[in-house]
Coordinates of C-alpha atoms in Angstrom, one line a residue:
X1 CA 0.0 0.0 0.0
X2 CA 1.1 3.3 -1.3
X3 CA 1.8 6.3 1.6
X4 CA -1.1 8.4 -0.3
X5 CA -3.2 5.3 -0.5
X6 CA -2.5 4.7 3.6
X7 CA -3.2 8.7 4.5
X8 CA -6.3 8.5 2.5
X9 CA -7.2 5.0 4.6
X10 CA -6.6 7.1 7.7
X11 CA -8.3 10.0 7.0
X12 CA -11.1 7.8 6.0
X13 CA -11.4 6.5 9.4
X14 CA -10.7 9.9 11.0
X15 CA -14.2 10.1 12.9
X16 CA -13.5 6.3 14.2
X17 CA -10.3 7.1 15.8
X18 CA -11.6 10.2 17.5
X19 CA -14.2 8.2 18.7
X20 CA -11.5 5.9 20.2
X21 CA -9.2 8.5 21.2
X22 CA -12.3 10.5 23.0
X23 CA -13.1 6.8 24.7
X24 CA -9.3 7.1 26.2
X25 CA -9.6 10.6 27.0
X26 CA -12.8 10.1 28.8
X27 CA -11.0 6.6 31.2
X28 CA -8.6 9.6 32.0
X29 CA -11.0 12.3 33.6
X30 CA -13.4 9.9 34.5
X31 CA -10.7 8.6 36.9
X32 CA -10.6 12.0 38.1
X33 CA -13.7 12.0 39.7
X34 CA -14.4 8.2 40.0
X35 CA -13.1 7.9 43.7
X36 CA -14.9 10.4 45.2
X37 CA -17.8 8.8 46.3
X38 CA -15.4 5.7 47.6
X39 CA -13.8 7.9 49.6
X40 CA -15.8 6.5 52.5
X41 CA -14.9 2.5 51.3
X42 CA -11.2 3.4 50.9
X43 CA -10.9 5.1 54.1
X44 CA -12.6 2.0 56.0
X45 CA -10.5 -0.9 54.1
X46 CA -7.1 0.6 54.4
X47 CA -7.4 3.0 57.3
X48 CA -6.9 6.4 55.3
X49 CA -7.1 10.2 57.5
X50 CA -8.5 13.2 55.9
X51 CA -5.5 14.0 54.3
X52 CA -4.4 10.5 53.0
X53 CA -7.9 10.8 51.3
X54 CA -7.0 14.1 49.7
X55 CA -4.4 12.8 48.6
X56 CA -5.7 9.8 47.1
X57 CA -7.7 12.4 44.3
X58 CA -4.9 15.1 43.9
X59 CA -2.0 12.3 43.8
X60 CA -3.4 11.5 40.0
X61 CA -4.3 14.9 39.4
X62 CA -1.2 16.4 40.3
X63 CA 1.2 14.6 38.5
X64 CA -1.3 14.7 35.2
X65 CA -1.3 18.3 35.6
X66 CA 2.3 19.1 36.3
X67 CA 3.5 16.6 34.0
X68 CA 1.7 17.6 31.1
X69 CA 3.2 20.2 29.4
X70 CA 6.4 17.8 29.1
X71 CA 4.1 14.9 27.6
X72 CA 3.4 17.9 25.0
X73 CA 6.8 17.8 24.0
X74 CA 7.3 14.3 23.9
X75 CA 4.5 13.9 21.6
X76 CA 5.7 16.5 19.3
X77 CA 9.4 15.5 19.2
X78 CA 8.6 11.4 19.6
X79 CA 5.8 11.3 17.7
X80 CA 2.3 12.0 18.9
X81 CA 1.1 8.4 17.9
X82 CA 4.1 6.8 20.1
X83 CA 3.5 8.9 23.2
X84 CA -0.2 7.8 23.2
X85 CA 0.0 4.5 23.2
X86 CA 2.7 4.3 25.6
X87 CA 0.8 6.7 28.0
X88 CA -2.1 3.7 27.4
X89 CA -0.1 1.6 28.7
X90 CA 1.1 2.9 31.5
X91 CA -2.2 4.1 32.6
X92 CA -3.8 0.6 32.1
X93 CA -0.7 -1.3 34.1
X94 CA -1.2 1.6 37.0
X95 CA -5.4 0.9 37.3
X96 CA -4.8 -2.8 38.0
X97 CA -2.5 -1.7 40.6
X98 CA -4.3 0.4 42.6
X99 CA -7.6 -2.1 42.5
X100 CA -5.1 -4.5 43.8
X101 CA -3.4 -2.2 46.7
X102 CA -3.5 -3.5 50.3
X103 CA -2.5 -0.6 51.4
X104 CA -2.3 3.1 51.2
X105 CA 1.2 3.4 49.9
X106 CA 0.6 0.8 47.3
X107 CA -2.5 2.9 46.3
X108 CA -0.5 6.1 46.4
X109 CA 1.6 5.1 44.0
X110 CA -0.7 3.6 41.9
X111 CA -2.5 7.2 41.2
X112 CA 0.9 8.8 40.8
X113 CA 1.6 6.1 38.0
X114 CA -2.1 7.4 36.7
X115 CA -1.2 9.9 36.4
X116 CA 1.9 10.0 34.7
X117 CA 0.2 7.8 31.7
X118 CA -2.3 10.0 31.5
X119 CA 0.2 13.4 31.0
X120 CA 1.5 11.3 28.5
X121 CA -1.3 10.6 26.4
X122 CA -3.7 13.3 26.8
X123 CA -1.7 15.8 25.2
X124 CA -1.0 13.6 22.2
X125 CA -4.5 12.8 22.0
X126 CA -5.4 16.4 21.7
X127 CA -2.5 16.8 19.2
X128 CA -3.9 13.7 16.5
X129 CA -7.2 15.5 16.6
X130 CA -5.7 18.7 15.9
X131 CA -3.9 16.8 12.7
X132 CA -6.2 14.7 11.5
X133 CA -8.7 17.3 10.8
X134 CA -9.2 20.3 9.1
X135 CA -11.6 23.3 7.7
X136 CA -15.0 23.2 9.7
X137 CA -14.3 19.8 11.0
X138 CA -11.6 20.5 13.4
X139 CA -14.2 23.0 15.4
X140 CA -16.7 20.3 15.6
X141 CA -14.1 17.6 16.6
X142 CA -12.2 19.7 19.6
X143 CA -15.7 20.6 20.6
X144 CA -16.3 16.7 20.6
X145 CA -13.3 16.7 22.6
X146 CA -13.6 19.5 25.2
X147 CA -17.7 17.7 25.9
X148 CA -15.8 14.6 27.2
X149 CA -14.1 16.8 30.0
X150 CA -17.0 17.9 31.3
X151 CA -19.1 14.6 30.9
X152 CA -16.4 12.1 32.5
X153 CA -16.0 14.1 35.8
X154 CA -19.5 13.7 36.6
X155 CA -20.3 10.1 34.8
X156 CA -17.2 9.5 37.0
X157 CA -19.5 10.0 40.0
X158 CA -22.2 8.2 38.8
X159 CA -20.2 5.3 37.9
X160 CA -18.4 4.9 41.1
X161 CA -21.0 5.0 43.4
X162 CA -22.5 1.9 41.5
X163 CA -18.8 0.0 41.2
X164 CA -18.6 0.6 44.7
X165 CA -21.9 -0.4 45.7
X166 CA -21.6 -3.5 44.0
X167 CA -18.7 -5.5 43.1
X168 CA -16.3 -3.0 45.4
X169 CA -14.3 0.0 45.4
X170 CA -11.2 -2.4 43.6
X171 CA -13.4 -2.1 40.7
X172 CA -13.1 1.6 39.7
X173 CA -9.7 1.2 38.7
X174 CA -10.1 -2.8 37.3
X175 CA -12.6 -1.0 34.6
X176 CA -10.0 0.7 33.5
X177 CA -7.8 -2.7 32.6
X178 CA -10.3 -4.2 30.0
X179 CA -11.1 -0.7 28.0
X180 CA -7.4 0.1 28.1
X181 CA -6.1 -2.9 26.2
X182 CA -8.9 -2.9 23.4
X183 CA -8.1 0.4 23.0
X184 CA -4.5 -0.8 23.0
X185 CA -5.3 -3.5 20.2
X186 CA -7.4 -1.7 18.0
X187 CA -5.8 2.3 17.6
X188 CA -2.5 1.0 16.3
X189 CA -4.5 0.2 13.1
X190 CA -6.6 3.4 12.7
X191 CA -4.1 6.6 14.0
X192 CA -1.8 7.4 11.0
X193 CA 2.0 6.6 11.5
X194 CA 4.3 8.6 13.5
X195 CA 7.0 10.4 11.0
X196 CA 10.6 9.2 11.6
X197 CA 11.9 11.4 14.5
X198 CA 14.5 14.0 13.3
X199 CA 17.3 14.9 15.5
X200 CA 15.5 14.9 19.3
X201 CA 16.5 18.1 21.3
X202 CA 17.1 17.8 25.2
X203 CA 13.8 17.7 27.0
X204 CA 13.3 20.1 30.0
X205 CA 12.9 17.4 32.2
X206 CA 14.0 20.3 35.6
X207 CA 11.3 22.5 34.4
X208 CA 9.3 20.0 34.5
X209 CA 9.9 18.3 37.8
X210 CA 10.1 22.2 39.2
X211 CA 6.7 22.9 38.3
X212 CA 5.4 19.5 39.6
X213 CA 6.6 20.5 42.9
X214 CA 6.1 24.2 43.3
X215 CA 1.9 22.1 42.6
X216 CA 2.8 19.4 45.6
X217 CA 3.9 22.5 47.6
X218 CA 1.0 24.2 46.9
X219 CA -1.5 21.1 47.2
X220 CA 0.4 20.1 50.4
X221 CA -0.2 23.6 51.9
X222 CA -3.9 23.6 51.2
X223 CA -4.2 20.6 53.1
X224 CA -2.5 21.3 55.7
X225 CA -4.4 24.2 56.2
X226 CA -7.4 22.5 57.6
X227 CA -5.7 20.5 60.4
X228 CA -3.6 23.4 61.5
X229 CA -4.7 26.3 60.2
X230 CA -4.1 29.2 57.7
X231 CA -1.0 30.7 59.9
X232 CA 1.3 28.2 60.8
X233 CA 4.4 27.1 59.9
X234 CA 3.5 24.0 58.3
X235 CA 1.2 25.7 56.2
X236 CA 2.9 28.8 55.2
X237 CA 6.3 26.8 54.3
X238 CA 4.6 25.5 51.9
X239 CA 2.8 27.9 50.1
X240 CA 5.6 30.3 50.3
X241 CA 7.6 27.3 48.6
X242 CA 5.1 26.9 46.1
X243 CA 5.8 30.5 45.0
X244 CA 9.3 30.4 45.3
X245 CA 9.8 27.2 43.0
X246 CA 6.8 28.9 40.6
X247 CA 8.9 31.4 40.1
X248 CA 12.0 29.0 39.5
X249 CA 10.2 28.0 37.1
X250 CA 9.8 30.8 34.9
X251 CA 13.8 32.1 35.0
X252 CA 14.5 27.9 34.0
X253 CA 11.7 28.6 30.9
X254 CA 13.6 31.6 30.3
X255 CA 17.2 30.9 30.7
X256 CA 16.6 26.9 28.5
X257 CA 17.3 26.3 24.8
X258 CA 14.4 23.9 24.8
X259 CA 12.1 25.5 27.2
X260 CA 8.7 23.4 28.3
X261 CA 7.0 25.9 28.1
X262 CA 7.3 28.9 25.2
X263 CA 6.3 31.6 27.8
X264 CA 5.8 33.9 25.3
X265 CA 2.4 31.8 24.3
X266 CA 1.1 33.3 28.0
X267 CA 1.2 36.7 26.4
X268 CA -1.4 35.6 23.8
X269 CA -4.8 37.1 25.2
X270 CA -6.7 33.7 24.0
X271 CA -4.5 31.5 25.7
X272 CA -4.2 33.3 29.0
X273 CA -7.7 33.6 29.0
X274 CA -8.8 30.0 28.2
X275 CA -6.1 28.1 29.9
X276 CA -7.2 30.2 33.4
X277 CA -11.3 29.7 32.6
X278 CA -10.3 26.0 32.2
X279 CA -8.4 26.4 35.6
X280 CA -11.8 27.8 37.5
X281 CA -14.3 25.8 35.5
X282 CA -12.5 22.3 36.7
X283 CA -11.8 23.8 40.5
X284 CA -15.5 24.2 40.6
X285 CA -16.7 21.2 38.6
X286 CA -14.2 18.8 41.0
X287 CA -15.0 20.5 43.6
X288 CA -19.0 20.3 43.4
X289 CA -18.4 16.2 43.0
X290 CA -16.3 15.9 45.7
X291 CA -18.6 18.1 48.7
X292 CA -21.4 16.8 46.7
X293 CA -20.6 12.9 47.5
X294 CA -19.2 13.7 51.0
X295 CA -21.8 16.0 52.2
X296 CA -24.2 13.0 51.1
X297 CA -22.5 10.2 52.9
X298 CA -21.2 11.9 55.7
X299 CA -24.5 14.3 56.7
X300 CA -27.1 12.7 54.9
X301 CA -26.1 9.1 55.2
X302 CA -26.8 8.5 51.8
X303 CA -25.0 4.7 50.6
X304 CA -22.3 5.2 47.7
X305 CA -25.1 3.9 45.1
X306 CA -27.8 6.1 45.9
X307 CA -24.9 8.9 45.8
X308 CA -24.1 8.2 42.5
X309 CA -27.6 7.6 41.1
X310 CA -28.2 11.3 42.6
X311 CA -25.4 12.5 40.2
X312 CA -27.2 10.9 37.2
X313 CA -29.1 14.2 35.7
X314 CA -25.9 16.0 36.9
X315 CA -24.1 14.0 34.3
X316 CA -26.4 14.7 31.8
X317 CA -26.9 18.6 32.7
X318 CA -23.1 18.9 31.6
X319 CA -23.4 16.9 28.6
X320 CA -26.0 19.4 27.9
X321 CA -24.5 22.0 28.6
X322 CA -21.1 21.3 26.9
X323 CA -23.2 20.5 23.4
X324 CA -25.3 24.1 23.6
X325 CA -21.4 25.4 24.4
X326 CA -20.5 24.1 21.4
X327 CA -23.2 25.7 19.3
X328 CA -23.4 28.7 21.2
X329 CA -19.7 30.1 21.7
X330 CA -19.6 30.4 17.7
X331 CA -23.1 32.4 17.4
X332 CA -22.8 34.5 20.7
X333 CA -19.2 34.5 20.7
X334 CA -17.0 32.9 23.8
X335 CA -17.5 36.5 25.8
X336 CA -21.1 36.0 26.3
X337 CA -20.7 32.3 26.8
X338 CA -18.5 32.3 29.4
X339 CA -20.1 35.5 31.3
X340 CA -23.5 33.2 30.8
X341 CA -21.9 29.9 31.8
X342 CA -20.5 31.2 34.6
X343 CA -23.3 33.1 36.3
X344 CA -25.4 29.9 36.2
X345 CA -22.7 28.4 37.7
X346 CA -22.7 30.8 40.8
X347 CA -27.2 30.6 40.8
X348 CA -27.2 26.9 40.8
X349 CA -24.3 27.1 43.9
X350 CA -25.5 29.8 45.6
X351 CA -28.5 27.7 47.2
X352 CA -26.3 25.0 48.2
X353 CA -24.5 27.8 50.9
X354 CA -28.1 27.6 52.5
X355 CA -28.7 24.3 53.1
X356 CA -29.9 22.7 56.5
X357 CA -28.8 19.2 57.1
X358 CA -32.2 18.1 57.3
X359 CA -32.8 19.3 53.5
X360 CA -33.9 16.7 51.1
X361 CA -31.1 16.5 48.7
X362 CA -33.5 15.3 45.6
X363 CA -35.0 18.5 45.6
X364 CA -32.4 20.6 47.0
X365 CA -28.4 20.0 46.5
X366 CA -29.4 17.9 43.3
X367 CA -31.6 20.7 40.9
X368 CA -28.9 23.3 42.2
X369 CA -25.8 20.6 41.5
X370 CA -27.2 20.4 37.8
X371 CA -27.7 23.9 37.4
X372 CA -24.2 24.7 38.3
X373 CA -23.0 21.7 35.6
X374 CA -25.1 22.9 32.6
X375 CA -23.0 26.4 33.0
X376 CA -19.5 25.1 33.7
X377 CA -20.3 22.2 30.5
X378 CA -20.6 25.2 28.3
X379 CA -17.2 27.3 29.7
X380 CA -15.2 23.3 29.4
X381 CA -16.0 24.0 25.4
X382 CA -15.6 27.9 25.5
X383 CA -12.1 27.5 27.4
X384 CA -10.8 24.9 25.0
X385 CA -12.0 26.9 21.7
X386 CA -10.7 30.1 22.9
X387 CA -7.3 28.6 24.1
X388 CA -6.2 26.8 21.2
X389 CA -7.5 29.5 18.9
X390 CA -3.8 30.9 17.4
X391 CA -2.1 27.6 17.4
X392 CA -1.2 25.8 14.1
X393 CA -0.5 22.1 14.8
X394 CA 3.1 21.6 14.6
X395 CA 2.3 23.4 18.2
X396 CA -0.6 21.2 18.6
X397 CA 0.8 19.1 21.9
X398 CA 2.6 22.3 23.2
X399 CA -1.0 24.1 23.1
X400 CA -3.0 20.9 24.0
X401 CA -0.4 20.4 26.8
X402 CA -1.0 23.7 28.4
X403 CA -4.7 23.7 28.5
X404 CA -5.1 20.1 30.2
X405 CA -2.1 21.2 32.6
X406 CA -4.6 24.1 33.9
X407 CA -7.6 21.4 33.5
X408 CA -5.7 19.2 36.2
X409 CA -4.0 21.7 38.1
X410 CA -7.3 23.2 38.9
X411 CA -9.1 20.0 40.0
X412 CA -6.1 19.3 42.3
X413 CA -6.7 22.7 43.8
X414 CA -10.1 22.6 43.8
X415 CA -10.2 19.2 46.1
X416 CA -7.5 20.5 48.2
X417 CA -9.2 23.7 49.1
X418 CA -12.6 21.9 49.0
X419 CA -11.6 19.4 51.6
X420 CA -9.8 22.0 53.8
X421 CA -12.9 24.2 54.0
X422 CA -15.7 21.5 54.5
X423 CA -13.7 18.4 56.0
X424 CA -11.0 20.6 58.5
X425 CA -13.7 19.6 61.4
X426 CA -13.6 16.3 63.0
X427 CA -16.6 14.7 62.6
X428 CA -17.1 16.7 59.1
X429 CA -20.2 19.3 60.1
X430 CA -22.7 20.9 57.7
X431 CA -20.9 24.4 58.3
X432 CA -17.8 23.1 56.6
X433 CA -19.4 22.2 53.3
X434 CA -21.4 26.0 53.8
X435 CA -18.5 27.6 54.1
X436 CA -17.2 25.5 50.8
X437 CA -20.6 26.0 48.8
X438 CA -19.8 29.2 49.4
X439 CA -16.6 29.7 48.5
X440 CA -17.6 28.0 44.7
X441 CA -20.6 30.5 44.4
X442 CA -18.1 33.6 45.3
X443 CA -15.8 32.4 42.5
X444 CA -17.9 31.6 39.9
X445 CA -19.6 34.8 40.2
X446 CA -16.0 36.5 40.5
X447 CA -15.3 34.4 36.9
X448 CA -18.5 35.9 35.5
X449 CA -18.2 39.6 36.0
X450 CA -14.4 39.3 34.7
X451 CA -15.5 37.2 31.7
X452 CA -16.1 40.5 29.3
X453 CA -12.8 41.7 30.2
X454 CA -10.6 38.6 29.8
X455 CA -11.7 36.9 26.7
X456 CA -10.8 38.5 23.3
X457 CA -13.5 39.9 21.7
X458 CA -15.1 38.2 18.4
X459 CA -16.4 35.5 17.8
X460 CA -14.9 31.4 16.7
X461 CA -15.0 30.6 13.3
X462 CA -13.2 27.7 11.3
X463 CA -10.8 28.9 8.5
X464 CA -9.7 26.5 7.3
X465 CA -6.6 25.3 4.9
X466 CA -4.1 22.8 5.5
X467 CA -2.7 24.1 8.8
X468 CA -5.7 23.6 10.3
X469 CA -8.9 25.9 11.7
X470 CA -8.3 29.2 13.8
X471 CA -11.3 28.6 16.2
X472 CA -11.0 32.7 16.7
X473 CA -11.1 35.1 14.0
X474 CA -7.6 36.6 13.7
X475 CA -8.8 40.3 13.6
X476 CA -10.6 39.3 17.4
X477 CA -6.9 38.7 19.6
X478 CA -5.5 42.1 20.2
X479 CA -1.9 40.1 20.7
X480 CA -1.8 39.7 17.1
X481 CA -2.0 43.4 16.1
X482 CA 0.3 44.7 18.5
X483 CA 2.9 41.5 17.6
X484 CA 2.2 39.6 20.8

């Protein structure tokens, strides 16, 4: 078979492998959210505290966040095709791990491994679907893309209340194992071949492990915080640390020949905006799951399959809401979307700072819950759009690379401040998750009222041509007039 005759085969087959590539995006953030509601199981079978809890969400979030910008690179100097599958991998060894873990370390290590596939091949996902399609099809296919973050963070509730419920907690990493090696046997025939590396730079591998740590300082801190409060040592250390090594950071960027990171990309007004709306749209969305599920459990007594039933409509409010996203951000613009997104967001989470723990949650905590999803579904698609909106695809896992890193970098804060503020008290009490509730409505409403001001006027539209689709119109990003 000729190379012409094999491109046209894979380009045939394009909507099939972003079907299958969504699939393995979707194991990723579903495992995100998955062991919230088996918090309560985990903690009983191998003796977890509050913060070994915390730590059992933001261990896999973490190191896919902070690791992900360098899985970027990979992907564009291995080969995005490469970096996938051997993120796969890794992701589908690490689940049968942790569903076999007797103990907490065992488990720890499992999510870090999780995580580490998954900064592998999450960016190079998000780089083949930048590649394989072009004109008006690549809008359509990132927005296919940006609806599975927002539906597998709350499916992931839904789905492990039920694993938990029935077969055991084990089981919300074991379904992992099976999806990730058909995936494994069947996308080596349909993604188009990797071409032969050229001459591989050095990788910033300190840049990467200094931002990774500057996010475990800063994780660590917020933990902390709720055993021993916001002013002491063992919390300010920390955070101080986190800044410190942030800052580190950006003089290694600057000072490298082959940064991680191009920093000049954060000067690009659609960037900065939609990587920091993905940052607040995932602190809230994680966040809502995880005092959602605990504030059912742990005040309402609720059993892990009645939580996750309760999460059903939730689920399907940000499916819902990510689709009308996807429709809407290229007739209203991304301005108006957000703003809109956002402020439902804050309604829908405003109630929830009122609640009395005798309140029904069916008709309470659940209509407010979805409320809250149907806005942040719609900012998941504007963030994404906006984002990647200058970026032609030899840049493709660079770009992809820095919008999931602010996708799981905000889910790790999100849980760590989430916990500190509702679970700091021993038994947790219904002020904690008030206080938390309303923490979530202050900053989505903050998000909204800064929405106008942040994203670039204009509104998305596909361009077209062989470098792919400009999801904003170039006269709409004041960078590129003044040469930013």
């Amino acid at each position: 078979m000729s190379t012409a005759t094999a491109a046209a085969g894979v380009h045939a087959r394009r909507w099939t492998a972003l079907a299958l590539i969504c699939a393995a995006q979707f194991m990723l953030i579903l495992d995100v959210t998955v062991v919230n509601v088996a918090l309560p199981a985990l903690a009983a079978d191998l003796d977890l505290d509050r913060t070994a809890l915390t730590w059992v969400v933001t261990a896999y979030t973490l190191c896919f966040g902070g690791l992900m910008l360098l899985g970027g690179r990979l992907a564009d100097a291995l080969g995005a095709r490469r970096v996938l599958l051997a993120g796969l991998a890794l992701f589908t060894a690490a689940s049968l791990t942790c569903g076999l873990a007797p103990n907490a370390t065992v488990l720890l290590s499992g999510r870090v491994a999780q995580g580490i596939g998954a900064a592998l091949l999450s960016p190079a996902a998000l780089a083949l679907v930048a590649t394989l399609f072009h004109g008006p099809e690549r809008a359509r296919a990132i927005g296919a893309w940006a609806a599975v973050g927002g539906t597998g963070s709350a499916v992931g509730v839904l789905l492990g209340g039920a694993l938990t419920s029935g077969p055991g907690w084990p089981w919300i990493f074991h379904v992992n194992v099976p999806t990730g090696l058909a995936l494994l046997a069947v996308l080596p025939r349909l993604l188009p071949k990797d071409p032969a590396p050229a001459r591989i730079r050095p990788l910033d591998v300190p840049g990467a492990l200094i931002v990774t740590s500057a996010t475990g300082a800063l994780v660590y801190g917020l933990v902390r915080a709720g055993d021993s409060g916001w002013t002491a040592p063992a919390v300010l250390l920390p955070l101080l640390g986190a800044i410190a090594l942030y800052a580190g950071f950006a003089g290694v960027e600057r000072r490298s020949r082959t940064p991680l990171m191009d920093l000049r990309m954060l000067t690009r007004r659609p960037v900065v905006a939609g990587s920091l709306l993905m940052l607040v749209a995932t602190a809230l969305l994680i966040s809502f799951f995880f005092l959602g599920s605990m504030r059912l459990q742990h005040v309402h007594g609720l059993d892990a399959f009645r939580t996750g039933l309760l999460f059903l409509p939730v689920a399907l409010a940000t499916a819902i809401g990510a689709h009308l996203g996807s429709r809407l951000v290229t007739t209203a613009g991304p301005r108006a979307c957000t703003a809109g997104g956002m402020a439902l967001a804050a309604a829908g989470c405003l109630p929830l700072a009122f609640l009395t723990p005798t309140a029904d949650p069916w008709t309470t905590l659940l209509p407010a819950l979805a409320v809250a999803a149907f806005g942040l579904g719609a900012v998941f698609v504007t963030a994404t759009t906006t984002a990647l909106g200058l970026i032609p695809p030899h840049e493709a896992g660079l770009a992809s690379g820095i919008v999931n890193t602010f996708h799981e970098l905000g889910g790790t804060i999100g849980v760590a401040l989430a916990s500190t503020l509702a679970l700091g008290a021993t038994p947790p009490a219904a002020t904690g998750f008030t206080t938390a509730f309303t923490a979530c409505a202050l900053t989505a409403a903050a998000a909204a009222l800064t929405a106008p001001f942040l994203v670039p006027r204009g509104r998305p539209r596909a361009t077209g041509g062989a470098h792919g689709t400009h999801p904003l119109s170039p006269g709409s990003d004041p960078s590129r007039r003044s040469g930013g």
